[in-house]
DNA sequence: TTCCCAAATCTGGTCATACCAAAAATGCGA
DNA sequence: TCGCATTTTTGGTATGACCAGATTTGGGAA
């Protein structure tokens, strides 16, 4: 990992060391605790503030935000190597299903030749990787995001990108299993064909079934929706 | 506006003043240009990097990122008072429909008494505001987000929050029209009743119709999907 | 003239220090 | 015990300096 560990360490520290009203230690104290300069602390705090994790009140102090932090914050932590709460992983998969099934439908109406070409390229690259016995983490991400891109809704794309930023560390593990990679790849092919036929219902159904695989995988790994629904 | 204008100004400046390879002026040059200290520039750059807008390469320079910036970045700019590209607004509305219609359905299965109570409180507050001739911007946000919260999927909530952060400046304008506020409020009541009856299909349909209003409003204001689909 | 490599320069990363003004904590006096 | 003035703390900001690797530059060799 090359990532910013101060950021996640700081966030963790703030959560553990804040008073009842959410007030955290001062910048100077934090700097001393982490043996870094105040500038470093301020840079990290600026990010945490942008992520709505803390609020900095001039001449008063730093306070934990009561509202929910952004998804970006989750992505940021995931990138920094902080293990994500299993419940959050499950919730993310549920949300991903909602997004990508709808994306598949929209893509059927809006995909251009350019999108189809890129999808073909990605499938070809996947084939090559499979032949070489390599994992499909990158290709999987590219395939799914290309479909979202085909919706021609850039905000949609931005939102969905986050999932893959979050899963950067986990995806390679998922695709380490070559049988799973092969099956996933074949499902991708069928989805591509449905998109090409512009069959919205079929594309939705195939995407739903495809993501069901990932959902089952994570459920099996973490305990399922009973926990998440609590 | 109290917000960080340096951040958006800086972002705009970086986009206008980067070379072919995406390299931007150095921190020292930026500091001089904006007549602030290097520390201020570094703080802003830290945020822009977290948002995947730029990449800072040690001892080399600052480079614009080629991939799509995060939704959070949009929210950040919106908060800073940067007018959002109309196309992005339209795309956001489309995405919001996808999210919230699904949220209404899920909420029918998962809403607890606590959620219902809060929804009632919000509706009561809306009523009071309407009687006083005030706008419903805050109550509208609270109502919609409470439904998302009722899905018991915190990631879902995080994602949807962004829309309202983005719309912080626009929503009050939308609700300045008292007739629109009144109609919106009545639709909220009907949605609440569907949720209470746990009628998923009805809730979806009502939410869809409700958001159609917002969609039409923005379409009328900016030109519609023809532009967005381009 | 062209090409390659060493030296000078530039760049982000980091730290220490200082000053401001307002908020927060303190303590004195009523 | 309470209220207010004083002291301390706190975030916001600026300046200056040093490091080490990346980049650029320029001169010498082919």
mmCIF file with all atom_site columns, N, CA, C and O in Angstrom, chain A residues 68-69 71 74 85-99 163 166 215 225 227-230, chain B residues 99 102-103 106-107 110-112 115 144-161:
data_model
loop_
_atom_site.group_PDB
_atom_site.id
_atom_site.type_symbol
_atom_site.label_atom_id
_atom_site.label_alt_id
_atom_site.label_comp_id
_atom_site.label_asym_id
_atom_site.label_entity_id
_atom_site.label_seq_id
_atom_site.pdbx_PDB_ins_code
_atom_site.Cartn_x
_atom_site.Cartn_y
_atom_site.Cartn_z
_atom_site.occupancy
_atom_site.B_iso_or_equiv
_atom_site.pdbx_formal_charge
_atom_site.auth_seq_id
_atom_site.auth_comp_id
_atom_site.auth_asym_id
_atom_site.auth_atom_id
_atom_site.pdbx_PDB_model_num
ATOM 1   N N  . UNK A 1 68  ? -24.266 11.416  8.332   1.00 0.00 ? 68  UNK A N  1
ATOM 2   C CA . UNK A 1 68  ? -23.508 10.305  7.767   1.00 0.00 ? 68  UNK A CA 1
ATOM 3   C C  . UNK A 1 68  ? -22.390 10.816  6.862   1.00 0.00 ? 68  UNK A C  1
ATOM 4   O O  . UNK A 1 68  ? -22.579 11.725  6.079   1.00 0.00 ? 68  UNK A O  1
ATOM 5   N N  . UNK A 1 69  ? -21.220 10.230  7.001   1.00 0.00 ? 69  UNK A N  1
ATOM 6   C CA . UNK A 1 69  ? -20.108 10.600  6.134   1.00 0.00 ? 69  UNK A CA 1
ATOM 7   C C  . UNK A 1 69  ? -20.404 10.163  4.704   1.00 0.00 ? 69  UNK A C  1
ATOM 8   O O  . UNK A 1 69  ? -21.261 9.334   4.454   1.00 0.00 ? 69  UNK A O  1
ATOM 9   N N  . UNK A 1 71  ? -19.945 8.567   0.822   1.00 0.00 ? 71  UNK A N  1
ATOM 10  C CA . UNK A 1 71  ? -19.462 7.296   0.295   1.00 0.00 ? 71  UNK A CA 1
ATOM 11  C C  . UNK A 1 71  ? -17.994 7.413   -0.049  1.00 0.00 ? 71  UNK A C  1
ATOM 12  O O  . UNK A 1 71  ? -17.237 6.470   0.077   1.00 0.00 ? 71  UNK A O  1
ATOM 13  N N  . UNK A 1 74  ? -15.792 6.334   2.553   1.00 0.00 ? 74  UNK A N  1
ATOM 14  C CA . UNK A 1 74  ? -15.605 4.889   2.610   1.00 0.00 ? 74  UNK A CA 1
ATOM 15  C C  . UNK A 1 74  ? -14.555 4.451   1.601   1.00 0.00 ? 74  UNK A C  1
ATOM 16  O O  . UNK A 1 74  ? -13.673 3.637   1.902   1.00 0.00 ? 74  UNK A O  1
ATOM 17  N N  . UNK A 1 85  ? -16.225 -2.369  7.315   1.00 0.00 ? 85  UNK A N  1
ATOM 18  C CA . UNK A 1 85  ? -17.216 -3.089  8.110   1.00 0.00 ? 85  UNK A CA 1
ATOM 19  C C  . UNK A 1 85  ? -18.008 -4.013  7.181   1.00 0.00 ? 85  UNK A C  1
ATOM 20  O O  . UNK A 1 85  ? -18.543 -3.567  6.173   1.00 0.00 ? 85  UNK A O  1
ATOM 21  N N  . UNK A 1 86  ? -18.083 -5.309  7.497   1.00 0.00 ? 86  UNK A N  1
ATOM 22  C CA . UNK A 1 86  ? -18.808 -6.263  6.657   1.00 0.00 ? 86  UNK A CA 1
ATOM 23  C C  . UNK A 1 86  ? -20.214 -5.811  6.302   1.00 0.00 ? 86  UNK A C  1
ATOM 24  O O  . UNK A 1 86  ? -20.676 -6.024  5.187   1.00 0.00 ? 86  UNK A O  1
ATOM 25  N N  . UNK A 1 87  ? -20.867 -5.173  7.247   1.00 0.00 ? 87  UNK A N  1
ATOM 26  C CA . UNK A 1 87  ? -22.223 -4.696  6.964   1.00 0.00 ? 87  UNK A CA 1
ATOM 27  C C  . UNK A 1 87  ? -22.206 -3.701  5.816   1.00 0.00 ? 87  UNK A C  1
ATOM 28  O O  . UNK A 1 87  ? -23.048 -3.732  4.929   1.00 0.00 ? 87  UNK A O  1
ATOM 29  N N  . UNK A 1 88  ? -21.210 -2.837  5.813   1.00 0.00 ? 88  UNK A N  1
ATOM 30  C CA . UNK A 1 88  ? -21.102 -1.851  4.748   1.00 0.00 ? 88  UNK A CA 1
ATOM 31  C C  . UNK A 1 88  ? -20.852 -2.533  3.405   1.00 0.00 ? 88  UNK A C  1
ATOM 32  O O  . UNK A 1 88  ? -21.372 -2.106  2.382   1.00 0.00 ? 88  UNK A O  1
ATOM 33  N N  . UNK A 1 89  ? -20.078 -3.602  3.433   1.00 0.00 ? 89  UNK A N  1
ATOM 34  C CA . UNK A 1 89  ? -19.836 -4.336  2.192   1.00 0.00 ? 89  UNK A CA 1
ATOM 35  C C  . UNK A 1 89  ? -21.144 -4.896  1.664   1.00 0.00 ? 89  UNK A C  1
ATOM 36  O O  . UNK A 1 89  ? -21.474 -4.763  0.486   1.00 0.00 ? 89  UNK A O  1
ATOM 37  N N  . UNK A 1 90  ? -21.907 -5.496  2.559   1.00 0.00 ? 90  UNK A N  1
ATOM 38  C CA . UNK A 1 90  ? -23.179 -6.071  2.129   1.00 0.00 ? 90  UNK A CA 1
ATOM 39  C C  . UNK A 1 90  ? -24.111 -4.981  1.591   1.00 0.00 ? 90  UNK A C  1
ATOM 40  O O  . UNK A 1 90  ? -24.757 -5.149  0.558   1.00 0.00 ? 90  UNK A O  1
ATOM 41  N N  . UNK A 1 91  ? -24.161 -3.877  2.297   1.00 0.00 ? 91  UNK A N  1
ATOM 42  C CA . UNK A 1 91  ? -25.025 -2.778  1.847   1.00 0.00 ? 91  UNK A CA 1
ATOM 43  C C  . UNK A 1 91  ? -24.589 -2.262  0.482   1.00 0.00 ? 91  UNK A C  1
ATOM 44  O O  . UNK A 1 91  ? -25.407 -1.904  -0.359  1.00 0.00 ? 91  UNK A O  1
ATOM 45  N N  . UNK A 1 92  ? -23.289 -2.231  0.298   1.00 0.00 ? 92  UNK A N  1
ATOM 46  C CA . UNK A 1 92  ? -22.761 -1.759  -0.973  1.00 0.00 ? 92  UNK A CA 1
ATOM 47  C C  . UNK A 1 92  ? -23.172 -2.680  -2.114  1.00 0.00 ? 92  UNK A C  1
ATOM 48  O O  . UNK A 1 92  ? -23.562 -2.224  -3.199  1.00 0.00 ? 92  UNK A O  1
ATOM 49  N N  . UNK A 1 93  ? -23.116 -3.985  -1.852  1.00 0.00 ? 93  UNK A N  1
ATOM 50  C CA . UNK A 1 93  ? -23.519 -4.933  -2.891  1.00 0.00 ? 93  UNK A CA 1
ATOM 51  C C  . UNK A 1 93  ? -24.992 -4.754  -3.229  1.00 0.00 ? 93  UNK A C  1
ATOM 52  O O  . UNK A 1 93  ? -25.381 -4.775  -4.395  1.00 0.00 ? 93  UNK A O  1
ATOM 53  N N  . UNK A 1 94  ? -25.810 -4.552  -2.202  1.00 0.00 ? 94  UNK A N  1
ATOM 54  C CA . UNK A 1 94  ? -27.241 -4.347  -2.458  1.00 0.00 ? 94  UNK A CA 1
ATOM 55  C C  . UNK A 1 94  ? -27.465 -3.121  -3.345  1.00 0.00 ? 94  UNK A C  1
ATOM 56  O O  . UNK A 1 94  ? -28.233 -3.149  -4.301  1.00 0.00 ? 94  UNK A O  1
ATOM 57  N N  . UNK A 1 95  ? -26.726 -2.068  -3.019  1.00 0.00 ? 95  UNK A N  1
ATOM 58  C CA . UNK A 1 95  ? -26.881 -0.831  -3.780  1.00 0.00 ? 95  UNK A CA 1
ATOM 59  C C  . UNK A 1 95  ? -26.359 -1.003  -5.209  1.00 0.00 ? 95  UNK A C  1
ATOM 60  O O  . UNK A 1 95  ? -26.950 -0.503  -6.161  1.00 0.00 ? 95  UNK A O  1
ATOM 61  N N  . UNK A 1 96  ? -25.275 -1.735  -5.299  1.00 0.00 ? 96  UNK A N  1
ATOM 62  C CA . UNK A 1 96  ? -24.679 -1.963  -6.614  1.00 0.00 ? 96  UNK A CA 1
ATOM 63  C C  . UNK A 1 96  ? -25.681 -2.675  -7.510  1.00 0.00 ? 96  UNK A C  1
ATOM 64  O O  . UNK A 1 96  ? -25.778 -2.383  -8.710  1.00 0.00 ? 96  UNK A O  1
ATOM 65  N N  . UNK A 1 97  ? -26.413 -3.608  -6.936  1.00 0.00 ? 97  UNK A N  1
ATOM 66  C CA . UNK A 1 97  ? -27.426 -4.309  -7.727  1.00 0.00 ? 97  UNK A CA 1
ATOM 67  C C  . UNK A 1 97  ? -28.458 -3.326  -8.263  1.00 0.00 ? 97  UNK A C  1
ATOM 68  O O  . UNK A 1 97  ? -28.798 -3.354  -9.445  1.00 0.00 ? 97  UNK A O  1
ATOM 69  N N  . UNK A 1 98  ? -28.913 -2.475  -7.381  1.00 0.00 ? 98  UNK A N  1
ATOM 70  C CA . UNK A 1 98  ? -29.920 -1.494  -7.800  1.00 0.00 ? 98  UNK A CA 1
ATOM 71  C C  . UNK A 1 98  ? -29.391 -0.665  -8.963  1.00 0.00 ? 98  UNK A C  1
ATOM 72  O O  . UNK A 1 98  ? -30.056 -0.467  -9.977  1.00 0.00 ? 98  UNK A O  1
ATOM 73  N N  . UNK A 1 99  ? -28.159 -0.210  -8.823  1.00 0.00 ? 99  UNK A N  1
ATOM 74  C CA . UNK A 1 99  ? -27.576 0.645   -9.846  1.00 0.00 ? 99  UNK A CA 1
ATOM 75  C C  . UNK A 1 99  ? -27.355 -0.068  -11.165 1.00 0.00 ? 99  UNK A C  1
ATOM 76  O O  . UNK A 1 99  ? -27.780 0.385   -12.221 1.00 0.00 ? 99  UNK A O  1
ATOM 77  N N  . UNK A 1 163 ? -17.776 2.184   -6.120  1.00 0.00 ? 163 UNK A N  1
ATOM 78  C CA . UNK A 1 163 ? -17.792 0.778   -5.716  1.00 0.00 ? 163 UNK A CA 1
ATOM 79  C C  . UNK A 1 163 ? -16.479 0.098   -6.033  1.00 0.00 ? 163 UNK A C  1
ATOM 80  O O  . UNK A 1 163 ? -15.987 -0.730  -5.275  1.00 0.00 ? 163 UNK A O  1
ATOM 81  N N  . UNK A 1 166 ? -13.684 1.259   -3.916  1.00 0.00 ? 166 UNK A N  1
ATOM 82  C CA . UNK A 1 166 ? -13.796 0.596   -2.614  1.00 0.00 ? 166 UNK A CA 1
ATOM 83  C C  . UNK A 1 166 ? -13.311 -0.843  -2.689  1.00 0.00 ? 166 UNK A C  1
ATOM 84  O O  . UNK A 1 166 ? -12.713 -1.353  -1.755  1.00 0.00 ? 166 UNK A O  1
ATOM 85  N N  . UNK A 1 215 ? -23.320 -11.240 -4.623  1.00 0.00 ? 215 UNK A N  1
ATOM 86  C CA . UNK A 1 215 ? -24.065 -11.071 -3.385  1.00 0.00 ? 215 UNK A CA 1
ATOM 87  C C  . UNK A 1 215 ? -23.972 -12.320 -2.514  1.00 0.00 ? 215 UNK A C  1
ATOM 88  O O  . UNK A 1 215 ? -23.715 -12.241 -1.314  1.00 0.00 ? 215 UNK A O  1
ATOM 89  N N  . UNK A 1 225 ? -28.091 -10.810 5.216   1.00 0.00 ? 225 UNK A N  1
ATOM 90  C CA . UNK A 1 225 ? -28.900 -9.604  5.362   1.00 0.00 ? 225 UNK A CA 1
ATOM 91  C C  . UNK A 1 225 ? -29.486 -9.434  6.748   1.00 0.00 ? 225 UNK A C  1
ATOM 92  O O  . UNK A 1 225 ? -29.840 -8.341  7.121   1.00 0.00 ? 225 UNK A O  1
ATOM 93  N N  . UNK A 1 227 ? -28.076 -9.452  9.512   1.00 0.00 ? 227 UNK A N  1
ATOM 94  C CA . UNK A 1 227 ? -27.226 -8.507  10.208  1.00 0.00 ? 227 UNK A CA 1
ATOM 95  C C  . UNK A 1 227 ? -27.380 -7.110  9.625   1.00 0.00 ? 227 UNK A C  1
ATOM 96  O O  . UNK A 1 227 ? -27.505 -6.133  10.347  1.00 0.00 ? 227 UNK A O  1
ATOM 97  N N  . UNK A 1 228 ? -27.414 -7.074  8.303   1.00 0.00 ? 228 UNK A N  1
ATOM 98  C CA . UNK A 1 228 ? -27.449 -5.775  7.634   1.00 0.00 ? 228 UNK A CA 1
ATOM 99  C C  . UNK A 1 228 ? -28.758 -5.038  7.896   1.00 0.00 ? 228 UNK A C  1
ATOM 100 O O  . UNK A 1 228 ? -28.781 -3.829  7.992   1.00 0.00 ? 228 UNK A O  1
ATOM 101 N N  . UNK A 1 229 ? -29.828 -5.805  8.037   1.00 0.00 ? 229 UNK A N  1
ATOM 102 C CA . UNK A 1 229 ? -31.127 -5.177  8.194   1.00 0.00 ? 229 UNK A CA 1
ATOM 103 C C  . UNK A 1 229 ? -31.332 -4.661  9.615   1.00 0.00 ? 229 UNK A C  1
ATOM 104 O O  . UNK A 1 229 ? -32.216 -3.861  9.861   1.00 0.00 ? 229 UNK A O  1
ATOM 105 N N  . UNK A 1 230 ? -30.506 -5.154  10.544  1.00 0.00 ? 230 UNK A N  1
ATOM 106 C CA . UNK A 1 230 ? -30.663 -4.749  11.932  1.00 0.00 ? 230 UNK A CA 1
ATOM 107 C C  . UNK A 1 230 ? -30.527 -3.278  12.036  1.00 0.00 ? 230 UNK A C  1
ATOM 108 O O  . UNK A 1 230 ? -31.159 -2.497  12.569  1.00 0.00 ? 230 UNK A O  1
ATOM 109 N N  . UNK B 2 99  ? -32.800 6.054   -7.735  1.00 0.00 ? 99  UNK B N  1
ATOM 110 C CA . UNK B 2 99  ? -32.542 5.758   -6.338  1.00 0.00 ? 99  UNK B CA 1
ATOM 111 C C  . UNK B 2 99  ? -33.796 5.789   -5.484  1.00 0.00 ? 99  UNK B C  1
ATOM 112 O O  . UNK B 2 99  ? -34.090 4.864   -4.738  1.00 0.00 ? 99  UNK B O  1
ATOM 113 N N  . UNK B 2 102 ? -36.659 3.215   -5.927  1.00 0.00 ? 102 UNK B N  1
ATOM 114 C CA . UNK B 2 102 ? -36.269 1.940   -5.327  1.00 0.00 ? 102 UNK B CA 1
ATOM 115 C C  . UNK B 2 102 ? -36.291 2.034   -3.795  1.00 0.00 ? 102 UNK B C  1
ATOM 116 O O  . UNK B 2 102 ? -36.705 1.104   -3.105  1.00 0.00 ? 102 UNK B O  1
ATOM 117 N N  . UNK B 2 103 ? -35.849 3.184   -3.309  1.00 0.00 ? 103 UNK B N  1
ATOM 118 C CA . UNK B 2 103 ? -35.829 3.381   -1.856  1.00 0.00 ? 103 UNK B CA 1
ATOM 119 C C  . UNK B 2 103 ? -37.242 3.293   -1.288  1.00 0.00 ? 103 UNK B C  1
ATOM 120 O O  . UNK B 2 103 ? -37.465 2.694   -0.231  1.00 0.00 ? 103 UNK B O  1
ATOM 121 N N  . UNK B 2 106 ? -38.143 -0.389  -1.026  1.00 0.00 ? 106 UNK B N  1
ATOM 122 C CA . UNK B 2 106 ? -37.449 -1.055  0.071   1.00 0.00 ? 106 UNK B CA 1
ATOM 123 C C  . UNK B 2 106 ? -37.973 -0.580  1.420   1.00 0.00 ? 106 UNK B C  1
ATOM 124 O O  . UNK B 2 106 ? -38.118 -1.364  2.361   1.00 0.00 ? 106 UNK B O  1
ATOM 125 N N  . UNK B 2 107 ? -38.237 0.711   1.504   1.00 0.00 ? 107 UNK B N  1
ATOM 126 C CA . UNK B 2 107 ? -38.697 1.278   2.769   1.00 0.00 ? 107 UNK B CA 1
ATOM 127 C C  . UNK B 2 107 ? -40.021 0.642   3.211   1.00 0.00 ? 107 UNK B C  1
ATOM 128 O O  . UNK B 2 107 ? -40.283 0.473   4.402   1.00 0.00 ? 107 UNK B O  1
ATOM 129 N N  . UNK B 2 110 ? -39.030 -2.313  5.123   1.00 0.00 ? 110 UNK B N  1
ATOM 130 C CA . UNK B 2 110 ? -38.077 -2.221  6.212   1.00 0.00 ? 110 UNK B CA 1
ATOM 131 C C  . UNK B 2 110 ? -38.308 -1.079  7.204   1.00 0.00 ? 110 UNK B C  1
ATOM 132 O O  . UNK B 2 110 ? -37.635 -1.015  8.236   1.00 0.00 ? 110 UNK B O  1
ATOM 133 N N  . UNK B 2 111 ? -39.211 -0.178  6.880   1.00 0.00 ? 111 UNK B N  1
ATOM 134 C CA . UNK B 2 111 ? -39.411 0.976   7.759   1.00 0.00 ? 111 UNK B CA 1
ATOM 135 C C  . UNK B 2 111 ? -39.852 0.536   9.149   1.00 0.00 ? 111 UNK B C  1
ATOM 136 O O  . UNK B 2 111 ? -40.650 -0.385  9.298   1.00 0.00 ? 111 UNK B O  1
ATOM 137 N N  . UNK B 2 112 ? -39.300 1.190   10.146  1.00 0.00 ? 112 UNK B N  1
ATOM 138 C CA . UNK B 2 112 ? -39.679 0.899   11.526  1.00 0.00 ? 112 UNK B CA 1
ATOM 139 C C  . UNK B 2 112 ? -40.579 2.011   12.059  1.00 0.00 ? 112 UNK B C  1
ATOM 140 O O  . UNK B 2 112 ? -40.759 3.039   11.404  1.00 0.00 ? 112 UNK B O  1
ATOM 141 N N  . UNK B 2 115 ? -38.966 5.320   11.997  1.00 0.00 ? 115 UNK B N  1
ATOM 142 C CA . UNK B 2 115 ? -38.992 6.025   10.716  1.00 0.00 ? 115 UNK B CA 1
ATOM 143 C C  . UNK B 2 115 ? -40.339 6.719   10.495  1.00 0.00 ? 115 UNK B C  1
ATOM 144 O O  . UNK B 2 115 ? -40.393 7.882   10.081  1.00 0.00 ? 115 UNK B O  1
ATOM 145 N N  . UNK B 2 144 ? -37.374 13.123  2.106   1.00 0.00 ? 144 UNK B N  1
ATOM 146 C CA . UNK B 2 144 ? -36.827 12.167  1.142   1.00 0.00 ? 144 UNK B CA 1
ATOM 147 C C  . UNK B 2 144 ? -35.702 11.333  1.755   1.00 0.00 ? 144 UNK B C  1
ATOM 148 O O  . UNK B 2 144 ? -35.619 10.122  1.544   1.00 0.00 ? 144 UNK B O  1
ATOM 149 N N  . UNK B 2 145 ? -34.851 11.985  2.508   1.00 0.00 ? 145 UNK B N  1
ATOM 150 C CA . UNK B 2 145 ? -33.737 11.239  3.099   1.00 0.00 ? 145 UNK B CA 1
ATOM 151 C C  . UNK B 2 145 ? -34.196 10.281  4.194   1.00 0.00 ? 145 UNK B C  1
ATOM 152 O O  . UNK B 2 145 ? -33.590 9.240   4.397   1.00 0.00 ? 145 UNK B O  1
ATOM 153 N N  . UNK B 2 146 ? -35.292 10.637  4.842   1.00 0.00 ? 146 UNK B N  1
ATOM 154 C CA . UNK B 2 146 ? -35.797 9.727   5.875   1.00 0.00 ? 146 UNK B CA 1
ATOM 155 C C  . UNK B 2 146 ? -36.281 8.426   5.240   1.00 0.00 ? 146 UNK B C  1
ATOM 156 O O  . UNK B 2 146 ? -36.129 7.340   5.817   1.00 0.00 ? 146 UNK B O  1
ATOM 157 N N  . UNK B 2 147 ? -36.859 8.536   4.060   1.00 0.00 ? 147 UNK B N  1
ATOM 158 C CA . UNK B 2 147 ? -37.291 7.329   3.352   1.00 0.00 ? 147 UNK B CA 1
ATOM 159 C C  . UNK B 2 147 ? -36.091 6.470   2.993   1.00 0.00 ? 147 UNK B C  1
ATOM 160 O O  . UNK B 2 147 ? -36.099 5.252   3.150   1.00 0.00 ? 147 UNK B O  1
ATOM 161 N N  . UNK B 2 148 ? -35.038 7.124   2.549   1.00 0.00 ? 148 UNK B N  1
ATOM 162 C CA . UNK B 2 148 ? -33.826 6.375   2.215   1.00 0.00 ? 148 UNK B CA 1
ATOM 163 C C  . UNK B 2 148 ? -33.263 5.730   3.478   1.00 0.00 ? 148 UNK B C  1
ATOM 164 O O  . UNK B 2 148 ? -32.818 4.592   3.481   1.00 0.00 ? 148 UNK B O  1
ATOM 165 N N  . UNK B 2 149 ? -33.335 6.468   4.572   1.00 0.00 ? 149 UNK B N  1
ATOM 166 C CA . UNK B 2 149 ? -32.840 5.935   5.830   1.00 0.00 ? 149 UNK B CA 1
ATOM 167 C C  . UNK B 2 149 ? -33.648 4.692   6.237   1.00 0.00 ? 149 UNK B C  1
ATOM 168 O O  . UNK B 2 149 ? -33.101 3.770   6.845   1.00 0.00 ? 149 UNK B O  1
ATOM 169 N N  . UNK B 2 150 ? -34.913 4.712   5.873   1.00 0.00 ? 150 UNK B N  1
ATOM 170 C CA . UNK B 2 150 ? -35.780 3.590   6.243   1.00 0.00 ? 150 UNK B CA 1
ATOM 171 C C  . UNK B 2 150 ? -35.418 2.312   5.494   1.00 0.00 ? 150 UNK B C  1
ATOM 172 O O  . UNK B 2 150 ? -35.872 1.228   5.862   1.00 0.00 ? 150 UNK B O  1
ATOM 173 N N  . UNK B 2 151 ? -34.592 2.406   4.484   1.00 0.00 ? 151 UNK B N  1
ATOM 174 C CA . UNK B 2 151 ? -34.150 1.196   3.779   1.00 0.00 ? 151 UNK B CA 1
ATOM 175 C C  . UNK B 2 151 ? -33.144 0.432   4.632   1.00 0.00 ? 151 UNK B C  1
ATOM 176 O O  . UNK B 2 151 ? -32.786 -0.694  4.328   1.00 0.00 ? 151 UNK B O  1
ATOM 177 N N  . UNK B 2 152 ? -32.665 1.077   5.689   1.00 0.00 ? 152 UNK B N  1
ATOM 178 C CA . UNK B 2 152 ? -31.685 0.466   6.597   1.00 0.00 ? 152 UNK B CA 1
ATOM 179 C C  . UNK B 2 152 ? -30.378 0.133   5.881   1.00 0.00 ? 152 UNK B C  1
ATOM 180 O O  . UNK B 2 152 ? -29.649 -0.761  6.300   1.00 0.00 ? 152 UNK B O  1
ATOM 181 N N  . UNK B 2 153 ? -30.149 0.848   4.795   1.00 0.00 ? 153 UNK B N  1
ATOM 182 C CA . UNK B 2 153 ? -28.891 0.666   4.063   1.00 0.00 ? 153 UNK B CA 1
ATOM 183 C C  . UNK B 2 153 ? -28.136 1.991   4.155   1.00 0.00 ? 153 UNK B C  1
ATOM 184 O O  . UNK B 2 153 ? -28.453 2.948   3.461   1.00 0.00 ? 153 UNK B O  1
ATOM 185 N N  . UNK B 2 154 ? -27.148 2.036   5.019   1.00 0.00 ? 154 UNK B N  1
ATOM 186 C CA . UNK B 2 154 ? -26.486 3.309   5.291   1.00 0.00 ? 154 UNK B CA 1
ATOM 187 C C  . UNK B 2 154 ? -25.697 3.815   4.092   1.00 0.00 ? 154 UNK B C  1
ATOM 188 O O  . UNK B 2 154 ? -25.516 5.019   3.921   1.00 0.00 ? 154 UNK B O  1
ATOM 189 N N  . UNK B 2 155 ? -25.233 2.886   3.251   1.00 0.00 ? 155 UNK B N  1
ATOM 190 C CA . UNK B 2 155 ? -24.505 3.314   2.057   1.00 0.00 ? 155 UNK B CA 1
ATOM 191 C C  . UNK B 2 155 ? -25.463 4.027   1.109   1.00 0.00 ? 155 UNK B C  1
ATOM 192 O O  . UNK B 2 155 ? -25.124 5.038   0.497   1.00 0.00 ? 155 UNK B O  1
ATOM 193 N N  . UNK B 2 156 ? -26.658 3.468   1.019   1.00 0.00 ? 156 UNK B N  1
ATOM 194 C CA . UNK B 2 156 ? -27.710 4.073   0.212   1.00 0.00 ? 156 UNK B CA 1
ATOM 195 C C  . UNK B 2 156 ? -27.932 5.516   0.688   1.00 0.00 ? 156 UNK B C  1
ATOM 196 O O  . UNK B 2 156 ? -27.994 6.462   -0.103  1.00 0.00 ? 156 UNK B O  1
ATOM 197 N N  . UNK B 2 157 ? -28.011 5.643   1.990   1.00 0.00 ? 157 UNK B N  1
ATOM 198 C CA . UNK B 2 157 ? -28.228 6.965   2.570   1.00 0.00 ? 157 UNK B CA 1
ATOM 199 C C  . UNK B 2 157 ? -27.089 7.920   2.230   1.00 0.00 ? 157 UNK B C  1
ATOM 200 O O  . UNK B 2 157 ? -27.293 9.068   1.859   1.00 0.00 ? 157 UNK B O  1
ATOM 201 N N  . UNK B 2 158 ? -25.875 7.400   2.342   1.00 0.00 ? 158 UNK B N  1
ATOM 202 C CA . UNK B 2 158 ? -24.708 8.237   2.040   1.00 0.00 ? 158 UNK B CA 1
ATOM 203 C C  . UNK B 2 158 ? -24.751 8.742   0.607   1.00 0.00 ? 158 UNK B C  1
ATOM 204 O O  . UNK B 2 158 ? -24.475 9.907   0.325   1.00 0.00 ? 158 UNK B O  1
ATOM 205 N N  . UNK B 2 159 ? -25.097 7.829   -0.295  1.00 0.00 ? 159 UNK B N  1
ATOM 206 C CA . UNK B 2 159 ? -25.127 8.194   -1.713  1.00 0.00 ? 159 UNK B CA 1
ATOM 207 C C  . UNK B 2 159 ? -26.181 9.273   -1.958  1.00 0.00 ? 159 UNK B C  1
ATOM 208 O O  . UNK B 2 159 ? -25.924 10.282  -2.618  1.00 0.00 ? 159 UNK B O  1
ATOM 209 N N  . UNK B 2 160 ? -27.363 9.046   -1.410  1.00 0.00 ? 160 UNK B N  1
ATOM 210 C CA . UNK B 2 160 ? -28.454 9.983   -1.691  1.00 0.00 ? 160 UNK B CA 1
ATOM 211 C C  . UNK B 2 160 ? -28.245 11.346  -1.026  1.00 0.00 ? 160 UNK B C  1
ATOM 212 O O  . UNK B 2 160 ? -28.746 12.357  -1.518  1.00 0.00 ? 160 UNK B O  1
ATOM 213 N N  . UNK B 2 161 ? -27.528 11.357  0.075   1.00 0.00 ? 161 UNK B N  1
ATOM 214 C CA . UNK B 2 161 ? -27.261 12.634  0.732   1.00 0.00 ? 161 UNK B CA 1
ATOM 215 C C  . UNK B 2 161 ? -26.613 13.624  -0.219  1.00 0.00 ? 161 UNK B C  1
ATOM 216 O O  . UNK B 2 161 ? -26.864 14.825  -0.166  1.00 0.00 ? 161 UNK B O  1
#
